[in-house]
PDB file of N, CA and C in Angstrom:
ATOM      1  N   GLY A 245      29.410  47.601  60.249  1.00 54.00           N
ATOM      2  CA  GLY A 245      29.211  48.505  61.340  1.00 54.00           C
ATOM      3  C   GLY A 245      28.161  49.551  61.013  1.00 54.00           C
ATOM      4  N   ASP A 246      28.228  50.629  61.750  1.00 66.00           N
ATOM      5  CA  ASP A 246      27.262  51.708  61.564  1.00 66.00           C
ATOM      6  C   ASP A 246      27.370  52.335  60.179  1.00 66.00           C
ATOM      7  N   LYS A 247      28.600  52.461  59.673  1.00 70.00           N
ATOM      8  CA  LYS A 247      28.796  53.065  58.349  1.00 70.00           C
ATOM      9  C   LYS A 247      28.170  52.195  57.259  1.00 70.00           C
ATOM     10  N   ASP A 248      28.236  50.850  57.436  1.00 79.00           N
ATOM     11  CA  ASP A 248      27.621  49.955  56.457  1.00 79.00           C
ATOM     12  C   ASP A 248      26.106  50.157  56.422  1.00 79.00           C
ATOM     13  N   GLU A 249      25.503  50.257  57.588  1.00 83.00           N
ATOM     14  CA  GLU A 249      24.056  50.466  57.658  1.00 83.00           C
ATOM     15  C   GLU A 249      23.672  51.815  57.073  1.00 83.00           C
ATOM     16  N   GLU A 250      24.448  52.848  57.402  1.00 83.00           N
ATOM     17  CA  GLU A 250      24.163  54.177  56.864  1.00 83.00           C
ATOM     18  C   GLU A 250      24.363  54.192  55.355  1.00 83.00           C
ATOM     19  N   GLY A 251      25.364  53.480  54.869  1.00 81.00           N
ATOM     20  CA  GLY A 251      25.609  53.388  53.431  1.00 81.00           C
ATOM     21  C   GLY A 251      24.465  52.710  52.702  1.00 81.00           C
ATOM     22  N   ARG A 252      23.954  51.634  53.291  1.00 86.00           N
ATOM     23  CA  ARG A 252      22.804  50.948  52.686  1.00 86.00           C
ATOM     24  C   ARG A 252      21.576  51.839  52.700  1.00 86.00           C
ATOM     25  N   ALA A 253      21.379  52.568  53.780  1.00 85.00           N
ATOM     26  CA  ALA A 253      20.244  53.483  53.856  1.00 85.00           C
ATOM     27  C   ALA A 253      20.374  54.586  52.810  1.00 85.00           C
ATOM     28  N   ALA A 254      21.600  55.095  52.621  1.00 85.00           N
ATOM     29  CA  ALA A 254      21.825  56.133  51.613  1.00 85.00           C
ATOM     30  C   ALA A 254      21.544  55.590  50.216  1.00 85.00           C
ATOM     31  N   GLU A 255      21.985  54.365  49.951  1.00 88.00           N
ATOM     32  CA  GLU A 255      21.729  53.756  48.644  1.00 88.00           C
ATOM     33  C   GLU A 255      20.227  53.546  48.429  1.00 88.00           C
ATOM     34  N   ASN A 256      19.542  53.083  49.453  1.00 91.00           N
ATOM     35  CA  ASN A 256      18.091  52.897  49.347  1.00 91.00           C
ATOM     36  C   ASN A 256      17.383  54.228  49.094  1.00 91.00           C
ATOM     37  N   ASN A 257      17.890  55.297  49.698  1.00 90.00           N
ATOM     38  CA  ASN A 257      17.279  56.605  49.463  1.00 90.00           C
ATOM     39  C   ASN A 257      17.464  57.052  48.018  1.00 90.00           C
ATOM     40  N   TRP A 258      18.625  56.745  47.411  1.00 90.00           N
ATOM     41  CA  TRP A 258      18.813  57.040  45.983  1.00 90.00           C
ATOM     42  C   TRP A 258      17.785  56.287  45.151  1.00 90.00           C
ATOM     43  N   LYS A 259      17.587  55.013  45.478  1.00 94.00           N
ATOM     44  CA  LYS A 259      16.613  54.205  44.732  1.00 94.00           C
ATOM     45  C   LYS A 259      15.205  54.774  44.880  1.00 94.00           C
ATOM     46  N   LYS A 260      14.871  55.219  46.074  1.00 95.00           N
ATOM     47  CA  LYS A 260      13.548  55.827  46.293  1.00 95.00           C
ATOM     48  C   LYS A 260      13.402  57.122  45.499  1.00 95.00           C
ATOM     49  N   MET A 261      14.473  57.905  45.439  1.00 94.00           N
ATOM     50  CA  MET A 261      14.425  59.158  44.678  1.00 94.00           C
ATOM     51  C   MET A 261      14.190  58.878  43.196  1.00 94.00           C
ATOM     52  N   TYR A 262      14.927  57.910  42.638  1.00 94.00           N
ATOM     53  CA  TYR A 262      14.752  57.573  41.222  1.00 94.00           C
ATOM     54  C   TYR A 262      13.363  56.982  40.965  1.00 94.00           C
ATOM     55  N   ALA A 263      12.878  56.144  41.870  1.00 96.00           N
ATOM     56  CA  ALA A 263      11.546  55.565  41.702  1.00 96.00           C
ATOM     57  C   ALA A 263      10.471  56.652  41.746  1.00 96.00           C
ATOM     58  N   THR A 264      10.618  57.590  42.653  1.00 96.00           N
ATOM     59  CA  THR A 264       9.670  58.691  42.751  1.00 96.00           C
ATOM     60  C   THR A 264       9.700  59.549  41.495  1.00 96.00           C
ATOM     61  N   LEU A 265      10.889  59.826  40.996  1.00 96.00           N
ATOM     62  CA  LEU A 265      11.014  60.594  39.764  1.00 96.00           C
ATOM     63  C   LEU A 265      10.355  59.848  38.607  1.00 96.00           C
ATOM     64  N   GLY A 266      10.601  58.562  38.507  1.00 96.00           N
ATOM     65  CA  GLY A 266       9.988  57.762  37.442  1.00 96.00           C
ATOM     66  C   GLY A 266       8.477  57.771  37.514  1.00 96.00           C
ATOM     67  N   LEU A 267       7.929  57.627  38.701  1.00 97.00           N
ATOM     68  CA  LEU A 267       6.477  57.668  38.872  1.00 97.00           C
ATOM     69  C   LEU A 267       5.922  59.041  38.506  1.00 97.00           C
ATOM     70  N   THR A 268       6.621  60.087  38.912  1.00 97.00           N
ATOM     71  CA  THR A 268       6.188  61.449  38.604  1.00 97.00           C
ATOM     72  C   THR A 268       6.178  61.691  37.101  1.00 97.00           C
ATOM     73  N   LEU A 269       7.273  61.327  36.420  1.00 96.00           N
ATOM     74  CA  LEU A 269       7.354  61.535  34.974  1.00 96.00           C
ATOM     75  C   LEU A 269       6.310  60.708  34.230  1.00 96.00           C
ATOM     76  N   THR A 270       6.110  59.478  34.664  1.00 97.00           N
ATOM     77  CA  THR A 270       5.100  58.621  34.037  1.00 97.00           C
ATOM     78  C   THR A 270       3.704  59.199  34.235  1.00 97.00           C
ATOM     79  N   SER A 271       3.422  59.685  35.421  1.00 97.00           N
ATOM     80  CA  SER A 271       2.104  60.273  35.703  1.00 97.00           C
ATOM     81  C   SER A 271       1.856  61.508  34.850  1.00 97.00           C
ATOM     82  N   ILE A 272       2.879  62.336  34.710  1.00 97.00           N
ATOM     83  CA  ILE A 272       2.740  63.540  33.880  1.00 97.00           C
ATOM     84  C   ILE A 272       2.419  63.150  32.441  1.00 97.00           C
ATOM     85  N   GLN A 273       3.142  62.182  31.901  1.00 96.00           N
ATOM     86  CA  GLN A 273       2.892  61.753  30.521  1.00 96.00           C
ATOM     87  C   GLN A 273       1.520  61.107  30.376  1.00 96.00           C
ATOM     88  N   PHE A 274       1.092  60.383  31.379  1.00 96.00           N
ATOM     89  CA  PHE A 274      -0.230  59.751  31.361  1.00 96.00           C
ATOM     90  C   PHE A 274      -1.324  60.812  31.312  1.00 96.00           C
ATOM     91  N   TYR A 275      -1.189  61.862  32.123  1.00 96.00           N
ATOM     92  CA  TYR A 275      -2.173  62.949  32.104  1.00 96.00           C
ATOM     93  C   TYR A 275      -2.189  63.652  30.758  1.00 96.00           C
ATOM     94  N   ALA A 276      -1.032  63.797  30.143  1.00 96.00           N
ATOM     95  CA  ALA A 276      -0.968  64.403  28.806  1.00 96.00           C
ATOM     96  C   ALA A 276      -1.643  63.494  27.779  1.00 96.00           C
ATOM     97  N   PHE A 277      -1.407  62.192  27.871  1.00 95.00           N
ATOM     98  CA  PHE A 277      -2.021  61.241  26.950  1.00 95.00           C
ATOM     99  C   PHE A 277      -3.544  61.269  27.064  1.00 95.00           C
ATOM    100  N   LEU A 278      -4.030  61.400  28.295  1.00 96.00           N
ATOM    101  CA  LEU A 278      -5.481  61.445  28.506  1.00 96.00           C
ATOM    102  C   LEU A 278      -6.097  62.788  28.101  1.00 96.00           C
ATOM    103  N   GLY A 279      -5.246  63.764  27.816  1.00 95.00           N
ATOM    104  CA  GLY A 279      -5.749  65.061  27.400  1.00 95.00           C
ATOM    105  C   GLY A 279      -6.057  66.012  28.543  1.00 95.00           C
ATOM    106  N   HIS A 280      -5.649  65.648  29.767  1.00 96.00           N
ATOM    107  CA  HIS A 280      -5.898  66.517  30.923  1.00 96.00           C
ATOM    108  C   HIS A 280      -4.964  67.724  30.928  1.00 96.00           C
ATOM    109  N   ILE A 281      -3.790  67.559  30.342  1.00 96.00           N
ATOM    110  CA  ILE A 281      -2.852  68.672  30.190  1.00 96.00           C
ATOM    111  C   ILE A 281      -2.277  68.615  28.776  1.00 96.00           C
ATOM    112  N   SER A 282      -1.802  69.743  28.300  1.00 96.00           N
ATOM    113  CA  SER A 282      -1.223  69.782  26.958  1.00 96.00           C
ATOM    114  C   SER A 282       0.182  69.170  26.970  1.00 96.00           C
ATOM    115  N   VAL A 283       0.666  68.851  25.785  1.00 94.00           N
ATOM    116  CA  VAL A 283       2.018  68.295  25.669  1.00 94.00           C
ATOM    117  C   VAL A 283       3.041  69.323  26.151  1.00 94.00           C
ATOM    118  N   GLU A 284       2.810  70.594  25.854  1.00 95.00           N
ATOM    119  CA  GLU A 284       3.720  71.649  26.306  1.00 95.00           C
ATOM    120  C   GLU A 284       3.755  71.721  27.821  1.00 95.00           C
ATOM    121  N   ASP A 285       2.578  71.635  28.453  1.00 95.00           N
ATOM    122  CA  ASP A 285       2.535  71.638  29.923  1.00 95.00           C
ATOM    123  C   ASP A 285       3.225  70.402  30.491  1.00 95.00           C
ATOM    124  N   ALA A 286       3.051  69.268  29.839  1.00 96.00           N
ATOM    125  CA  ALA A 286       3.695  68.041  30.303  1.00 96.00           C
ATOM    126  C   ALA A 286       5.206  68.194  30.258  1.00 96.00           C
ATOM    127  N   LEU A 287       5.710  68.762  29.163  1.00 94.00           N
ATOM    128  CA  LEU A 287       7.150  68.970  29.052  1.00 94.00           C
ATOM    129  C   LEU A 287       7.649  69.939  30.121  1.00 94.00           C
ATOM    130  N   ARG A 288       6.899  70.993  30.367  1.00 93.00           N
ATOM    131  CA  ARG A 288       7.270  71.960  31.402  1.00 93.00           C
ATOM    132  C   ARG A 288       7.296  71.286  32.774  1.00 93.00           C
ATOM    133  N   HIS A 289       6.289  70.466  33.047  1.00 95.00           N
ATOM    134  CA  HIS A 289       6.241  69.762  34.337  1.00 95.00           C
ATOM    135  C   HIS A 289       7.384  68.750  34.457  1.00 95.00           C
ATOM    136  N   ASP A 290       7.738  68.105  33.327  1.00 94.00           N
ATOM    137  CA  ASP A 290       8.876  67.185  33.345  1.00 94.00           C
ATOM    138  C   ASP A 290      10.160  67.921  33.728  1.00 94.00           C
ATOM    139  N   TYR A 291      10.370  69.086  33.131  1.00 91.00           N
ATOM    140  CA  TYR A 291      11.562  69.877  33.464  1.00 91.00           C
ATOM    141  C   TYR A 291      11.574  70.269  34.938  1.00 91.00           C
ATOM    142  N   ILE A 292      10.436  70.629  35.459  1.00 93.00           N
ATOM    143  CA  ILE A 292      10.349  70.992  36.879  1.00 93.00           C
ATOM    144  C   ILE A 292      10.695  69.781  37.750  1.00 93.00           C
ATOM    145  N   ALA A 293      10.150  68.612  37.391  1.00 95.00           N
ATOM    146  CA  ALA A 293      10.430  67.395  38.173  1.00 95.00           C
ATOM    147  C   ALA A 293      11.922  67.064  38.142  1.00 95.00           C
ATOM    148  N   TRP A 294      12.542  67.147  36.954  1.00 92.00           N
ATOM    149  CA  TRP A 294      13.977  66.864  36.856  1.00 92.00           C
ATOM    150  C   TRP A 294      14.789  67.883  37.640  1.00 92.00           C
ATOM    151  N   THR A 295      14.402  69.158  37.560  1.00 90.00           N
ATOM    152  CA  THR A 295      15.122  70.197  38.302  1.00 90.00           C
ATOM    153  C   THR A 295      15.077  69.930  39.801  1.00 90.00           C
ATOM    154  N   LEU A 296      13.891  69.622  40.299  1.00 92.00           N
ATOM    155  CA  LEU A 296      13.754  69.324  41.730  1.00 92.00           C
ATOM    156  C   LEU A 296      14.567  68.090  42.112  1.00 92.00           C
ATOM    157  N   PHE A 297      14.589  67.095  41.229  1.00 91.00           N
ATOM    158  CA  PHE A 297      15.382  65.897  41.499  1.00 91.00           C
ATOM    159  C   PHE A 297      16.867  66.238  41.620  1.00 91.00           C
ATOM    160  N   TYR A 298      17.381  67.023  40.682  1.00 88.00           N
ATOM    161  CA  TYR A 298      18.810  67.360  40.711  1.00 88.00           C
ATOM    162  C   TYR A 298      19.163  68.251  41.901  1.00 88.00           C
ATOM    163  N   ILE A 299      18.265  69.132  42.293  1.00 89.00           N
ATOM    164  CA  ILE A 299      18.506  69.935  43.498  1.00 89.00           C
ATOM    165  C   ILE A 299      18.554  69.022  44.723  1.00 89.00           C
ATOM    166  N   ALA A 300      17.587  68.113  44.824  1.00 91.00           N
ATOM    167  CA  ALA A 300      17.559  67.179  45.956  1.00 91.00           C
ATOM    168  C   ALA A 300      18.800  66.278  45.945  1.00 91.00           C
ATOM    169  N   ALA A 301      19.243  65.849  44.767  1.00 87.00           N
ATOM    170  CA  ALA A 301      20.438  65.002  44.670  1.00 87.00           C
ATOM    171  C   ALA A 301      21.672  65.755  45.147  1.00 87.00           C
ATOM    172  N   SER A 302      21.760  67.032  44.807  1.00 87.00           N
ATOM    173  CA  SER A 302      22.898  67.840  45.244  1.00 87.00           C
ATOM    174  C   SER A 302      22.910  67.977  46.767  1.00 87.00           C
ATOM    175  N   ILE A 303      21.756  68.228  47.334  1.00 89.00           N
ATOM    176  CA  ILE A 303      21.648  68.330  48.803  1.00 89.00           C
ATOM    177  C   ILE A 303      21.989  66.989  49.450  1.00 89.00           C
ATOM    178  N   LYS A 304      21.488  65.897  48.864  1.00 88.00           N
ATOM    179  CA  LYS A 304      21.744  64.563  49.410  1.00 88.00           C
ATOM    180  C   LYS A 304      23.243  64.246  49.406  1.00 88.00           C
ATOM    181  N   LEU A 305      23.942  64.598  48.329  1.00 85.00           N
ATOM    182  CA  LEU A 305      25.385  64.380  48.285  1.00 85.00           C
ATOM    183  C   LEU A 305      26.099  65.149  49.390  1.00 85.00           C
ATOM    184  N   SER A 306      25.666  66.372  49.632  1.00 86.00           N
ATOM    185  CA  SER A 306      26.279  67.180  50.686  1.00 86.00           C
ATOM    186  C   SER A 306      26.058  66.547  52.060  1.00 86.00           C
ATOM    187  N   VAL A 307      24.855  66.082  52.299  1.00 87.00           N
ATOM    188  CA  VAL A 307      24.551  65.446  53.591  1.00 87.00           C
ATOM    189  C   VAL A 307      25.359  64.162  53.757  1.00 87.00           C
ATOM    190  N   GLU A 308      25.423  63.361  52.699  1.00 86.00           N
ATOM    191  CA  GLU A 308      26.186  62.119  52.780  1.00 86.00           C
ATOM    192  C   GLU A 308      27.669  62.395  52.997  1.00 86.00           C
ATOM    193  N   ASN A 309      28.173  63.449  52.418  1.00 84.00           N
ATOM    194  CA  ASN A 309      29.581  63.807  52.623  1.00 84.00           C
ATOM    195  C   ASN A 309      29.825  64.215  54.078  1.00 84.00           C
ATOM    196  N   ARG A 310      28.914  64.968  54.657  1.00 85.00           N
ATOM    197  CA  ARG A 310      29.078  65.372  56.065  1.00 85.00           C
ATOM    198  C   ARG A 310      29.052  64.171  56.999  1.00 85.00           C
ATOM    199  N   ARG A 311      28.354  63.125  56.607  1.00 84.00           N
ATOM    200  CA  ARG A 311      28.289  61.905  57.422  1.00 84.00           C
ATOM    201  C   ARG A 311      29.434  60.943  57.094  1.00 84.00           C
ATOM    202  N   ASN A 312      30.356  61.389  56.235  1.00 83.00           N
ATOM    203  CA  ASN A 312      31.504  60.577  55.814  1.00 83.00           C
ATOM    204  C   ASN A 312      31.085  59.274  55.143  1.00 83.00           C
ATOM    205  N   LEU A 313      30.009  59.314  54.362  1.00 81.00           N
ATOM    206  CA  LEU A 313      29.554  58.128  53.643  1.00 81.00           C
ATOM    207  C   LEU A 313      30.121  58.063  52.231  1.00 81.00           C
ATOM    208  N   ILE A 314      30.736  59.146  51.787  1.00 77.00           N
ATOM    209  CA  ILE A 314      31.283  59.201  50.436  1.00 77.00           C
ATOM    210  C   ILE A 314      32.800  59.068  50.535  1.00 77.00           C
ATOM    211  N   ALA A 315      33.319  58.038  49.872  1.00 75.00           N
ATOM    212  CA  ALA A 315      34.756  57.754  49.973  1.00 75.00           C
ATOM    213  C   ALA A 315      35.573  58.476  48.911  1.00 75.00           C
ATOM    214  N   TYR A 316      34.915  59.116  47.957  1.00 77.00           N
ATOM    215  CA  TYR A 316      35.621  59.788  46.866  1.00 77.00           C
ATOM    216  C   TYR A 316      35.306  61.283  46.913  1.00 77.00           C
ATOM    217  N   ASN A 317      35.932  62.035  46.037  1.00 78.00           N
ATOM    218  CA  ASN A 317      35.681  63.469  45.943  1.00 78.00           C
ATOM    219  C   ASN A 317      34.297  63.679  45.319  1.00 78.00           C
ATOM    220  N   TYR A 318      33.347  64.137  46.102  1.00 75.00           N
ATOM    221  CA  TYR A 318      31.970  64.269  45.644  1.00 75.00           C
ATOM    222  C   TYR A 318      31.713  65.581  44.910  1.00 75.00           C
ATOM    223  N   VAL A 319      32.662  66.517  44.938  1.00 81.00           N
ATOM    224  CA  VAL A 319      32.454  67.844  44.357  1.00 81.00           C
ATOM    225  C   VAL A 319      32.093  67.779  42.868  1.00 81.00           C
ATOM    226  N   PRO A 320      32.780  66.984  42.034  1.00 85.00           N
ATOM    227  CA  PRO A 320      32.375  66.923  40.625  1.00 85.00           C
ATOM    228  C   PRO A 320      30.927  66.444  40.444  1.00 85.00           C
ATOM    229  N   SER A 321      30.529  65.460  41.232  1.00 81.00           N
ATOM    230  CA  SER A 321      29.145  64.979  41.142  1.00 81.00           C
ATOM    231  C   SER A 321      28.159  66.057  41.562  1.00 81.00           C
ATOM    232  N   GLN A 322      28.485  66.749  42.639  1.00 81.00           N
ATOM    233  CA  GLN A 322      27.595  67.792  43.115  1.00 81.00           C
ATOM    234  C   GLN A 322      27.530  68.951  42.112  1.00 81.00           C
ATOM    235  N   LEU A 323      28.670  69.321  41.544  1.00 85.00           N
ATOM    236  CA  LEU A 323      28.675  70.373  40.528  1.00 85.00           C
ATOM    237  C   LEU A 323      27.850  69.973  39.314  1.00 85.00           C
ATOM    238  N   TRP A 324      27.955  68.708  38.903  1.00 86.00           N
ATOM    239  CA  TRP A 324      27.177  68.233  37.783  1.00 86.00           C
ATOM    240  C   TRP A 324      25.684  68.378  38.061  1.00 86.00           C
ATOM    241  N   HIS A 325      25.240  67.968  39.239  1.00 81.00           N
ATOM    242  CA  HIS A 325      23.827  68.088  39.583  1.00 81.00           C
ATOM    243  C   HIS A 325      23.379  69.549  39.571  1.00 81.00           C
ATOM    244  N   LEU A 326      24.217  70.443  40.075  1.00 82.00           N
ATOM    245  CA  LEU A 326      23.854  71.864  40.092  1.00 82.00           C
ATOM    246  C   LEU A 326      23.834  72.463  38.682  1.00 82.00           C
ATOM    247  N   VAL A 327      24.794  72.074  37.844  1.00 87.00           N
ATOM    248  CA  VAL A 327      24.818  72.579  36.463  1.00 87.00           C
ATOM    249  C   VAL A 327      23.567  72.131  35.709  1.00 87.00           C
ATOM    250  N   VAL A 328      23.208  70.869  35.857  1.00 85.00           N
ATOM    251  CA  VAL A 328      22.007  70.372  35.181  1.00 85.00           C
ATOM    252  C   VAL A 328      20.771  71.081  35.707  1.00 85.00           C
ATOM    253  N   ALA A 329      20.667  71.263  37.013  1.00 81.00           N
ATOM    254  CA  ALA A 329      19.508  71.944  37.584  1.00 81.00           C
ATOM    255  C   ALA A 329      19.416  73.375  37.059  1.00 81.00           C
ATOM    256  N   CYS A 330      20.551  74.052  36.975  1.00 86.00           N
ATOM    257  CA  CYS A 330      20.549  75.423  36.432  1.00 86.00           C
ATOM    258  C   CYS A 330      20.177  75.432  34.955  1.00 86.00           C
ATOM    259  N   GLY A 331      20.659  74.436  34.226  1.00 85.00           N
ATOM    260  CA  GLY A 331      20.333  74.345  32.807  1.00 85.00           C
ATOM    261  C   GLY A 331      18.871  74.070  32.550  1.00 85.00           C
ATOM    262  N   LEU A 332      18.217  73.378  33.460  1.00 78.00           N
ATOM    263  CA  LEU A 332      16.802  73.055  33.294  1.00 78.00           C
ATOM    264  C   LEU A 332      15.894  74.218  33.677  1.00 78.00           C
ATOM    265  N   THR A 333      16.425  75.182  34.408  1.00 72.00           N
ATOM    266  CA  THR A 333      15.555  76.289  34.844  1.00 72.00           C
ATOM    267  C   THR A 333      15.583  77.446  33.885  1.00 72.00           C
TER     268      THR A 333
END
């Protein structure tokens, strides 16, 4: 039904988020390897990318919960994403 389609769309969005993060992290390291940015800047940019990912993941969990797409208690997952995001900043 509609929930199955929404669930598949939500799963695909997770895959897109991880793929985007992977491309971003790879690009940052590539620029560092080429000498366009320093290793310290690359590490700083990596932390920023991960922080943004965890913030977006926390928001995504909240939206999916409001749409009743999450069958379990999502609060621990959301708290984990927020703790990691705070730790990275």
